[in-house]
Amino acid sequence: MTCHDRILLDDWHVVADLEHLRQHSRQSAELFEQQLDINLRADGSAEVRHKETGRVLPSQIKYGFVWVCVGTPSRDIIEIPEAGEADRYVVSGGSFPVRASGLRVVENFLDMGHFPFVHTGWLGEEPHTEVAPYQVELTPDDEIIATECYFYQPVASPTAEGGIEVEYKYRVYRPYIVSLYKTNPAYPDRKDYIVLFIQPVGPEDCVVHNMLCYLKEGMNEPDIRWFMQLIFAQDKPILENQLPKRLPLDPRAETPIRADKVAILYRRWLRDHCVSYGAIPAA
Amino acid sequence: MTTDMHSHWYPIASSSDLPKRHVYQAKLLGREFAVWRADDGYVNVWENRCLHRGVRLSIGINDGKELKCQYHGWRYANRTAGCTYIPAHPADAPARTICNHRYPTQEVHGLVWAGETASGELPDMEGFDEVTVLRPVPVNAPRELVAQELRHYVFAEGCTSREEADGSVIVTAAGGPSVRLFVQPCDSNHSVIRGLLDQASEGAERVAILKHHNWLLEELRSRIEAAAASMETPEPMVVTIAKVSEDLVDIPPASEDGRQAELRVQVTEKAMTAEGIVSLRLEALKGPLPTFQPGAHIDVHLQNGLVRQYSLTNGPGETDHYTIGVKREPDSRGGSVAIHDGVAKGDVLAISAPRNNFPLRRDATHTVFVAGGIGVTPLLSMARTLNSQGLGFEFHYFVQSGAHVAFNQAFGEMGDAVTIHEGLSPGETGDTLRDVLKSPGRARHVYICGPGPMLEATRQIAADAGWADEAIHFEYFKNTTERDDSSSFEIDLARSAMTLTVPSGKTILDVLREAGINMSSSCEQGACGTCRCGVIEGEILHQDVYLSPKEKAEGKSIMTCVSRAASDRLILDI
């Protein structure tokens, strides 16, 4: 299977973490089942070639990652103001390969209901399992936003002490890019920010790159990385045990509940944008 | 796709693959199964995915009564595979149509047998009454190839082999034992050889037998795989995953039809469980009983035409029967007497499927149960659930005397959590309740069921002590309030675009039914909550005892069996 979704082919995708690339100055990657060679030039820019044809693909370095477009770029890389704020650490938690569709990863990221069961003792704990009603909307910019998402968390952040009621805001920018804004106990009016840049390696394989923008106060970079890796290591075995591996868009393929409101909209949005790569389109 | 192959029985596991509380992953004809044994011994063979998000149930948790998904904690009942609890929405009873796919299964001769649509008899196993189950040997080869080669299995001098009608092979040593070999077709190029030796064995002798056959079967495996390697590898089998029920797509659960007695059950036990209280054990005449949740009740249709509601007292996983407790009411209108005097062991009764309008939240750190007399029944089922899950609770059971304590045995399992209060006066009861309910708090809930006056008093005491309206849960047996049906008003049905008139002397429910609108109902006196309907506009004259004061004040729903409009018109969300 190859990708025919114009919306994905003409978009930018992360294929390498710049820090990692700097250590080796060249590495290979796979995107939409196509092999790519990535070279770091002396001037600090990157060159991405299609391995089979040798064609040089449009690429950019932004937010500490190498971005590539296998088609003709139809829009810019997303704007993330948080990445430029001086009082934040901006770090990568590591690039995680996952044997599942990247769309499944997005949906898992948007889900609060699994906290007590998958992230037991950290992002949730039984018996506090209720997902209270929250707001979901499609913005004029064609993004999905979920707000007023509250959940009780025993250890909500790398440096949390004691349980707190956390507020989340979720945002889906592109089919394979999703972020969250999360309560920072030290700053009532500001939020920590986490974004996933998911590299669709194949329809049932992906690499999850991430950028973590935490407010510096009381925080340090190793703990931010450690926390992300702890949490993602708990998600990975669940993601890899979902059947089917691709995300089904037929409303009757799986059983949604009220807590899945944002996932329901995400699946519908993918269907409306004719995203089929990593999905099982509705019949 | 269902073919002839899917209607056969195949061995898919050894009995020893299902030790206590384990979940075993099996595969047959391309389809994965989650196989687990409940504490009552029943073997469940289910589709290996949670209906919610498709996570394999073989990585779930078998608590002996239910299987819990690792992802969101959804619980599925032993035997019925019905979903009993969705933790993200603790106040809701899961829709009855959320039920996993079960596959026919039997456990015989040390093997677990299954088939996607298997029916009929298992292969004739004459001569294999006493067996040793050999270690299963996986083979990367198609079933046909494996089956052909089984005939060449030699485990002793002078072996002869013959193929049986079911495709298995019996290999007999000269004057010695026989081995019967079956093939489990996991996928197009993956099979498992499962064998039985026709003699029981144990200890060192068993180990020697298993080693001997394992070594020889491994040799056979190498030969078969060598042959398979020279052939073209077939494409993996494609299985279809059935779609979920249509009513689950739109999030609100669909209402069920009318007051129906869709089940036939047999009374298999009838016994006095306390003074004036009889317990009945009801078993299905055929097929499994529908899944119940703690707090659920059934309608029992009696021979004299009366319909009565009784709560199930079952604990989690007790899915092969329903148990109800019935008190002989001195002022009975004929329901309880008909059961006490007219129903005998062996009788067949018509009942409805369980409905749950009194759901149990399991997100409380502490739950207080207050039961008065026969009001113990729904709370017993709830307490057994929390007890099984290890969630904190205390159970206060108010009775006239020790002789009135029903279901003693079930209470025995709960130890110190249970306090029986015997023979208290109303004043003493009040004092006790004030003490019991003195500490409301976050994630603390109270459930009350009992006679009307006690229930009223307990609700008031809880409210006075500071328990939030949402934390006080109650169920009345009956509605004893005076009801007025003299008014006449109009109802607009928003979704069906109809306007109907409810005249004096008729209920909204009556009028809806006359207009051909199917509305579910049960008690029809404003106590059980089954006929609840959303109200979009209009003032309501609430005459039920189901809704909480807060719900009544909000005016968003109405019990159509007793409540009416306080204005000229109601707009209903149907």
mmCIF file of N, CA and C in Angstrom, chain A residues 104 107-109 111-115 117-118 126-132 152 165 235 237-245 248 250-261 263-264 267 283, chain B residues 25 32 48-49 51-56 58-59 68-75 85-92 98 241-246 248-249 251 361-365 389 391 442-443:
data_model
loop_
_atom_site.group_PDB
_atom_site.id
_atom_site.type_symbol
_atom_site.label_atom_id
_atom_site.label_comp_id
_atom_site.label_asym_id
_atom_site.label_seq_id
_atom_site.Cartn_x
_atom_site.Cartn_y
_atom_site.Cartn_z
ATOM 1 N N ARG A 104 -3.924 6.051 15.477
ATOM 2 C CA ARG A 104 -4.247 5.443 16.778
ATOM 3 C C ARG A 104 -3.497 6.183 17.896
ATOM 4 N N GLU A 107 -5.265 9.427 18.640
ATOM 5 C CA GLU A 107 -6.496 9.211 19.394
ATOM 6 C C GLU A 107 -6.199 8.883 20.858
ATOM 7 N N ASN A 108 -5.172 8.111 21.077
ATOM 8 C CA ASN A 108 -4.774 7.778 22.450
ATOM 9 C C ASN A 108 -4.342 9.033 23.213
ATOM 10 N N PHE A 109 -3.655 9.931 22.480
ATOM 11 C CA PHE A 109 -3.186 11.173 23.097
ATOM 12 C C PHE A 109 -4.367 12.059 23.520
ATOM 13 N N ASP A 111 -7.156 11.090 24.702
ATOM 14 C CA ASP A 111 -8.037 10.306 25.568
ATOM 15 C C ASP A 111 -7.657 10.451 27.036
ATOM 16 N N MET A 112 -8.644 10.845 27.870
ATOM 17 C CA MET A 112 -8.376 10.940 29.307
ATOM 18 C C MET A 112 -8.807 9.667 30.043
ATOM 19 N N GLY A 113 -9.757 8.947 29.441
ATOM 20 C CA GLY A 113 -10.354 7.803 30.128
ATOM 21 C C GLY A 113 -9.362 6.717 30.510
ATOM 22 N N HIS A 114 -8.220 6.651 29.798
ATOM 23 C CA HIS A 114 -7.283 5.557 30.079
ATOM 24 C C HIS A 114 -6.304 5.889 31.198
ATOM 25 N N PHE A 115 -6.285 7.138 31.654
ATOM 26 C CA PHE A 115 -5.284 7.533 32.657
ATOM 27 C C PHE A 115 -5.228 6.606 33.878
ATOM 28 N N PHE A 117 -5.975 3.596 34.246
ATOM 29 C CA PHE A 117 -5.701 2.190 33.964
ATOM 30 C C PHE A 117 -4.332 1.974 33.337
ATOM 31 N N VAL A 118 -3.913 2.908 32.492
ATOM 32 C CA VAL A 118 -2.636 2.752 31.790
ATOM 33 C C VAL A 118 -1.522 3.522 32.521
ATOM 34 N N GLU A 126 -7.455 4.538 40.073
ATOM 35 C CA GLU A 126 -8.769 4.076 40.461
ATOM 36 C C GLU A 126 -8.977 4.399 41.942
ATOM 37 N N PRO A 127 -10.179 4.687 42.411
ATOM 38 C CA PRO A 127 -11.410 4.612 41.633
ATOM 39 C C PRO A 127 -11.799 5.933 40.951
ATOM 40 N N HIS A 128 -10.883 6.899 40.845
ATOM 41 C CA HIS A 128 -11.280 8.199 40.266
ATOM 42 C C HIS A 128 -11.215 8.134 38.745
ATOM 43 N N THR A 129 -12.267 7.614 38.145
ATOM 44 C CA THR A 129 -12.229 7.247 36.731
ATOM 45 C C THR A 129 -13.153 8.073 35.853
ATOM 46 N N GLU A 130 -13.927 8.954 36.462
ATOM 47 C CA GLU A 130 -14.961 9.639 35.671
ATOM 48 C C GLU A 130 -14.352 10.650 34.697
ATOM 49 N N VAL A 131 -14.850 10.638 33.470
ATOM 50 C CA VAL A 131 -14.493 11.676 32.503
ATOM 51 C C VAL A 131 -15.689 12.619 32.424
ATOM 52 N N ALA A 132 -15.528 13.805 32.998
ATOM 53 C CA ALA A 132 -16.629 14.763 33.038
ATOM 54 C C ALA A 132 -16.854 15.326 31.633
ATOM 55 N N TYR A 152 -8.596 14.261 37.653
ATOM 56 C CA TYR A 152 -7.813 14.183 38.887
ATOM 57 C C TYR A 152 -6.545 13.354 38.633
ATOM 58 N N GLU A 165 -6.344 18.372 40.616
ATOM 59 C CA GLU A 165 -7.300 18.366 39.513
ATOM 60 C C GLU A 165 -6.656 19.152 38.371
ATOM 61 N N ASP A 235 1.995 3.710 27.349
ATOM 62 C CA ASP A 235 1.039 3.726 26.235
ATOM 63 C C ASP A 235 1.386 2.716 25.141
ATOM 64 N N PRO A 237 2.653 -0.425 24.772
ATOM 65 C CA PRO A 237 2.108 -1.792 24.658
ATOM 66 C C PRO A 237 0.606 -1.819 24.418
ATOM 67 N N ILE A 238 -0.115 -0.819 24.902
ATOM 68 C CA ILE A 238 -1.555 -0.765 24.623
ATOM 69 C C ILE A 238 -1.767 -0.490 23.140
ATOM 70 N N LEU A 239 -1.065 0.497 22.617
ATOM 71 C CA LEU A 239 -1.207 0.857 21.199
ATOM 72 C C LEU A 239 -0.883 -0.315 20.296
ATOM 73 N N GLU A 240 0.105 -1.097 20.692
ATOM 74 C CA GLU A 240 0.533 -2.209 19.838
ATOM 75 C C GLU A 240 -0.341 -3.442 20.014
ATOM 76 N N ASN A 241 -1.306 -3.373 20.913
ATOM 77 C CA ASN A 241 -2.254 -4.473 21.073
ATOM 78 C C ASN A 241 -3.654 -4.072 20.658
ATOM 79 N N GLN A 242 -3.766 -3.037 19.844
ATOM 80 C CA GLN A 242 -5.076 -2.674 19.312
ATOM 81 C C GLN A 242 -5.293 -3.388 17.991
ATOM 82 N N LEU A 243 -6.485 -3.956 17.839
ATOM 83 C CA LEU A 243 -6.849 -4.645 16.609
ATOM 84 C C LEU A 243 -8.080 -3.958 16.019
ATOM 85 N N PRO A 244 -8.112 -3.610 14.781
ATOM 86 C CA PRO A 244 -6.988 -3.637 13.850
ATOM 87 C C PRO A 244 -5.975 -2.535 14.180
ATOM 88 N N LYS A 245 -4.792 -2.637 13.544
ATOM 89 C CA LYS A 245 -3.731 -1.670 13.824
ATOM 90 C C LYS A 245 -4.048 -0.294 13.244
ATOM 91 N N PRO A 248 -10.150 2.547 12.482
ATOM 92 C CA PRO A 248 -11.369 2.377 11.669
ATOM 93 C C PRO A 248 -12.233 3.639 11.712
ATOM 94 N N ASP A 250 -15.337 3.784 10.226
ATOM 95 C CA ASP A 250 -16.750 3.421 10.254
ATOM 96 C C ASP A 250 -17.267 3.592 11.680
ATOM 97 N N PRO A 251 -18.344 4.374 11.855
ATOM 98 C CA PRO A 251 -18.824 4.614 13.227
ATOM 99 C C PRO A 251 -19.216 3.332 13.963
ATOM 100 N N ARG A 252 -19.505 2.276 13.209
ATOM 101 C CA ARG A 252 -19.924 1.051 13.889
ATOM 102 C C ARG A 252 -18.790 0.049 14.090
ATOM 103 N N ALA A 253 -17.561 0.468 13.816
ATOM 104 C CA ALA A 253 -16.444 -0.459 13.992
ATOM 105 C C ALA A 253 -16.078 -0.624 15.470
ATOM 106 N N GLU A 254 -16.230 0.439 16.230
ATOM 107 C CA GLU A 254 -15.912 0.389 17.651
ATOM 108 C C GLU A 254 -17.033 1.099 18.412
ATOM 109 N N THR A 255 -16.969 1.095 19.733
ATOM 110 C CA THR A 255 -18.085 1.593 20.533
ATOM 111 C C THR A 255 -17.722 2.902 21.228
ATOM 112 N N PRO A 256 -18.154 4.031 20.689
ATOM 113 C CA PRO A 256 -17.812 5.300 21.336
ATOM 114 C C PRO A 256 -18.707 5.563 22.547
ATOM 115 N N ILE A 257 -18.178 6.297 23.499
ATOM 116 C CA ILE A 257 -18.982 6.758 24.631
ATOM 117 C C ILE A 257 -18.834 8.280 24.724
ATOM 118 N N ARG A 258 -19.548 8.910 25.620
ATOM 119 C CA ARG A 258 -19.501 10.376 25.705
ATOM 120 C C ARG A 258 -18.081 10.896 25.898
ATOM 121 N N ALA A 259 -17.302 10.150 26.678
ATOM 122 C CA ALA A 259 -15.923 10.570 26.949
ATOM 123 C C ALA A 259 -15.091 10.640 25.671
ATOM 124 N N ASP A 260 -15.554 9.996 24.608
ATOM 125 C CA ASP A 260 -14.798 9.949 23.355
ATOM 126 C C ASP A 260 -15.227 11.036 22.370
ATOM 127 N N LYS A 261 -15.906 12.033 22.855
ATOM 128 C CA LYS A 261 -16.425 13.099 21.987
ATOM 129 C C LYS A 261 -15.356 13.645 21.043
ATOM 130 N N ALA A 263 -12.585 12.198 20.078
ATOM 131 C CA ALA A 263 -12.152 11.150 19.149
ATOM 132 C C ALA A 263 -13.187 10.962 18.038
ATOM 133 N N ILE A 264 -14.447 11.105 18.410
ATOM 134 C CA ILE A 264 -15.514 10.952 17.409
ATOM 135 C C ILE A 264 -15.360 12.040 16.341
ATOM 136 N N ARG A 267 -12.239 11.329 14.127
ATOM 137 C CA ARG A 267 -12.488 10.319 13.090
ATOM 138 C C ARG A 267 -13.325 10.900 11.955
ATOM 139 N N ALA A 283 -17.064 2.193 4.924
ATOM 140 C CA ALA A 283 -17.555 1.608 3.669
ATOM 141 C C ALA A 283 -18.560 2.545 3.019
ATOM 142 N N GLN B 25 -4.310 -16.567 25.074
ATOM 143 C CA GLN B 25 -4.588 -16.090 23.718
ATOM 144 C C GLN B 25 -4.511 -17.255 22.750
ATOM 145 N N GLU B 32 -8.429 -14.330 16.388
ATOM 146 C CA GLU B 32 -7.870 -14.452 17.738
ATOM 147 C C GLU B 32 -8.982 -14.596 18.778
ATOM 148 N N ASN B 48 -11.001 -11.599 20.651
ATOM 149 C CA ASN B 48 -9.906 -11.044 21.449
ATOM 150 C C ASN B 48 -9.794 -9.531 21.287
ATOM 151 N N ARG B 49 -10.897 -8.829 21.453
ATOM 152 C CA ARG B 49 -10.790 -7.369 21.449
ATOM 153 C C ARG B 49 -11.901 -6.745 22.277
ATOM 154 N N LEU B 51 -14.675 -4.084 22.884
ATOM 155 C CA LEU B 51 -15.565 -3.439 21.916
ATOM 156 C C LEU B 51 -15.321 -1.939 21.824
ATOM 157 N N HIS B 52 -14.695 -1.378 22.837
ATOM 158 C CA HIS B 52 -14.541 0.067 22.882
ATOM 159 C C HIS B 52 -13.489 0.565 21.902
ATOM 160 N N ARG B 53 -12.243 0.095 22.067
ATOM 161 C CA ARG B 53 -11.149 0.583 21.237
ATOM 162 C C ARG B 53 -10.288 -0.545 20.658
ATOM 163 N N GLY B 54 -10.805 -1.768 20.705
ATOM 164 C CA GLY B 54 -10.139 -2.867 20.012
ATOM 165 C C GLY B 54 -8.902 -3.418 20.685
ATOM 166 N N VAL B 55 -8.659 -3.075 21.949
ATOM 167 C CA VAL B 55 -7.467 -3.623 22.616
ATOM 168 C C VAL B 55 -7.686 -5.102 22.932
ATOM 169 N N ARG B 56 -6.633 -5.887 22.721
ATOM 170 C CA ARG B 56 -6.717 -7.320 22.985
ATOM 171 C C ARG B 56 -7.142 -7.580 24.438
ATOM 172 N N SER B 58 -6.810 -10.420 25.737
ATOM 173 C CA SER B 58 -5.860 -11.390 26.308
ATOM 174 C C SER B 58 -4.794 -10.691 27.153
ATOM 175 N N ILE B 59 -4.675 -9.346 27.039
ATOM 176 C CA ILE B 59 -3.786 -8.650 27.966
ATOM 177 C C ILE B 59 -4.602 -8.040 29.121
ATOM 178 N N LYS B 68 -11.513 -7.657 32.737
ATOM 179 C CA LYS B 68 -11.403 -6.207 32.727
ATOM 180 C C LYS B 68 -10.374 -5.810 31.680
ATOM 181 N N CYS B 69 -10.751 -4.892 30.797
ATOM 182 C CA CYS B 69 -9.828 -4.444 29.753
ATOM 183 C C CYS B 69 -8.752 -3.552 30.368
ATOM 184 N N GLN B 70 -7.538 -3.690 29.864
ATOM 185 C CA GLN B 70 -6.418 -2.908 30.402
ATOM 186 C C GLN B 70 -6.502 -1.423 30.034
ATOM 187 N N TYR B 71 -7.220 -1.122 28.957
ATOM 188 C CA TYR B 71 -7.130 0.235 28.419
ATOM 189 C C TYR B 71 -8.008 1.216 29.203
ATOM 190 N N HIS B 72 -9.312 0.914 29.319
ATOM 191 C CA HIS B 72 -10.215 1.830 30.009
ATOM 192 C C HIS B 72 -10.999 1.157 31.128
ATOM 193 N N GLY B 73 -10.601 -0.068 31.461
ATOM 194 C CA GLY B 73 -11.224 -0.739 32.602
ATOM 195 C C GLY B 73 -12.638 -1.237 32.364
ATOM 196 N N TRP B 74 -13.075 -1.317 31.083
ATOM 197 C CA TRP B 74 -14.415 -1.860 30.830
ATOM 198 C C TRP B 74 -14.453 -3.284 31.355
ATOM 199 N N ARG B 75 -15.577 -3.665 31.956
ATOM 200 C CA ARG B 75 -15.713 -5.000 32.528
ATOM 201 C C ARG B 75 -16.740 -5.804 31.750
ATOM 202 N N TYR B 85 -19.725 -2.555 33.255
ATOM 203 C CA TYR B 85 -19.295 -1.281 33.851
ATOM 204 C C TYR B 85 -18.350 -0.538 32.924
ATOM 205 N N ILE B 86 -18.592 0.768 32.784
ATOM 206 C CA ILE B 86 -17.721 1.646 32.000
ATOM 207 C C ILE B 86 -17.220 2.732 32.947
ATOM 208 N N PRO B 87 -15.979 2.618 33.430
ATOM 209 C CA PRO B 87 -15.505 3.515 34.487
ATOM 210 C C PRO B 87 -15.528 4.999 34.122
ATOM 211 N N ALA B 88 -15.415 5.353 32.846
ATOM 212 C CA ALA B 88 -15.425 6.766 32.479
ATOM 213 C C ALA B 88 -16.772 7.413 32.808
ATOM 214 N N HIS B 89 -17.826 6.615 32.878
ATOM 215 C CA HIS B 89 -19.156 7.124 33.202
ATOM 216 C C HIS B 89 -19.752 6.322 34.337
ATOM 217 N N PRO B 90 -19.269 6.558 35.560
ATOM 218 C CA PRO B 90 -19.646 5.692 36.683
ATOM 219 C C PRO B 90 -21.127 5.743 37.026
ATOM 220 N N ALA B 91 -21.805 6.822 36.660
ATOM 221 C CA ALA B 91 -23.212 6.936 37.052
ATOM 222 C C ALA B 91 -24.146 6.259 36.058
ATOM 223 N N ASP B 92 -23.610 5.786 34.956
ATOM 224 C CA ASP B 92 -24.470 5.214 33.917
ATOM 225 C C ASP B 92 -24.415 3.690 33.914
ATOM 226 N N ILE B 98 -24.062 -3.682 24.518
ATOM 227 C CA ILE B 98 -22.600 -3.770 24.533
ATOM 228 C C ILE B 98 -22.235 -5.154 25.048
ATOM 229 N N ILE B 241 -14.450 -8.451 11.347
ATOM 230 C CA ILE B 241 -14.849 -8.154 12.714
ATOM 231 C C ILE B 241 -16.248 -7.573 12.643
ATOM 232 N N ALA B 242 -17.167 -8.207 13.354
ATOM 233 C CA ALA B 242 -18.567 -7.776 13.271
ATOM 234 C C ALA B 242 -18.711 -6.349 13.763
ATOM 235 N N LYS B 243 -19.627 -5.619 13.150
ATOM 236 C CA LYS B 243 -19.863 -4.243 13.587
ATOM 237 C C LYS B 243 -20.639 -4.240 14.888
ATOM 238 N N VAL B 244 -20.481 -3.160 15.633
ATOM 239 C CA VAL B 244 -21.248 -3.058 16.872
ATOM 240 C C VAL B 244 -22.684 -2.670 16.536
ATOM 241 N N SER B 245 -23.544 -2.903 17.498
ATOM 242 C CA SER B 245 -24.956 -2.644 17.325
ATOM 243 C C SER B 245 -25.201 -1.181 16.926
ATOM 244 N N GLU B 246 -26.152 -0.979 16.023
ATOM 245 C CA GLU B 246 -26.376 0.346 15.445
ATOM 246 C C GLU B 246 -26.739 1.394 16.498
ATOM 247 N N LEU B 248 -25.544 1.883 19.237
ATOM 248 C CA LEU B 248 -24.414 2.371 20.016
ATOM 249 C C LEU B 248 -23.661 3.496 19.315
ATOM 250 N N VAL B 249 -24.017 3.756 18.063
ATOM 251 C CA VAL B 249 -23.274 4.757 17.307
ATOM 252 C C VAL B 249 -23.591 6.157 17.815
ATOM 253 N N ILE B 251 -24.563 8.368 20.784
ATOM 254 C CA ILE B 251 -24.143 8.032 22.141
ATOM 255 C C ILE B 251 -25.275 7.673 23.124
ATOM 256 N N ARG B 361 -22.080 3.489 41.291
ATOM 257 C CA ARG B 361 -20.809 4.128 40.922
ATOM 258 C C ARG B 361 -19.689 3.327 41.559
ATOM 259 N N ARG B 362 -18.631 3.125 40.808
ATOM 260 C CA ARG B 362 -17.491 2.432 41.414
ATOM 261 C C ARG B 362 -16.290 3.349 41.460
ATOM 262 N N ASP B 363 -16.549 4.652 41.468
ATOM 263 C CA ASP B 363 -15.441 5.595 41.566
ATOM 264 C C ASP B 363 -15.431 6.267 42.935
ATOM 265 N N ALA B 364 -16.103 5.622 43.917
ATOM 266 C CA ALA B 364 -16.100 6.170 45.272
ATOM 267 C C ALA B 364 -14.942 5.557 46.046
ATOM 268 N N THR B 365 -14.334 6.357 46.903
ATOM 269 C CA THR B 365 -13.321 5.779 47.787
ATOM 270 C C THR B 365 -14.003 5.076 48.959
ATOM 271 N N GLN B 389 -14.237 -6.204 44.082
ATOM 272 C CA GLN B 389 -13.217 -5.340 43.498
ATOM 273 C C GLN B 389 -12.299 -4.722 44.551
ATOM 274 N N LEU B 391 -13.099 -2.488 46.791
ATOM 275 C CA LEU B 391 -13.358 -1.063 47.037
ATOM 276 C C LEU B 391 -14.028 -0.904 48.406
ATOM 277 N N ARG B 442 -15.473 14.052 49.575
ATOM 278 C CA ARG B 442 -15.176 13.826 48.167
ATOM 279 C C ARG B 442 -15.116 12.320 47.894
ATOM 280 N N ALA B 443 -15.733 11.925 46.782
ATOM 281 C CA ALA B 443 -15.747 10.525 46.355
ATOM 282 C C ALA B 443 -16.323 9.602 47.431
#
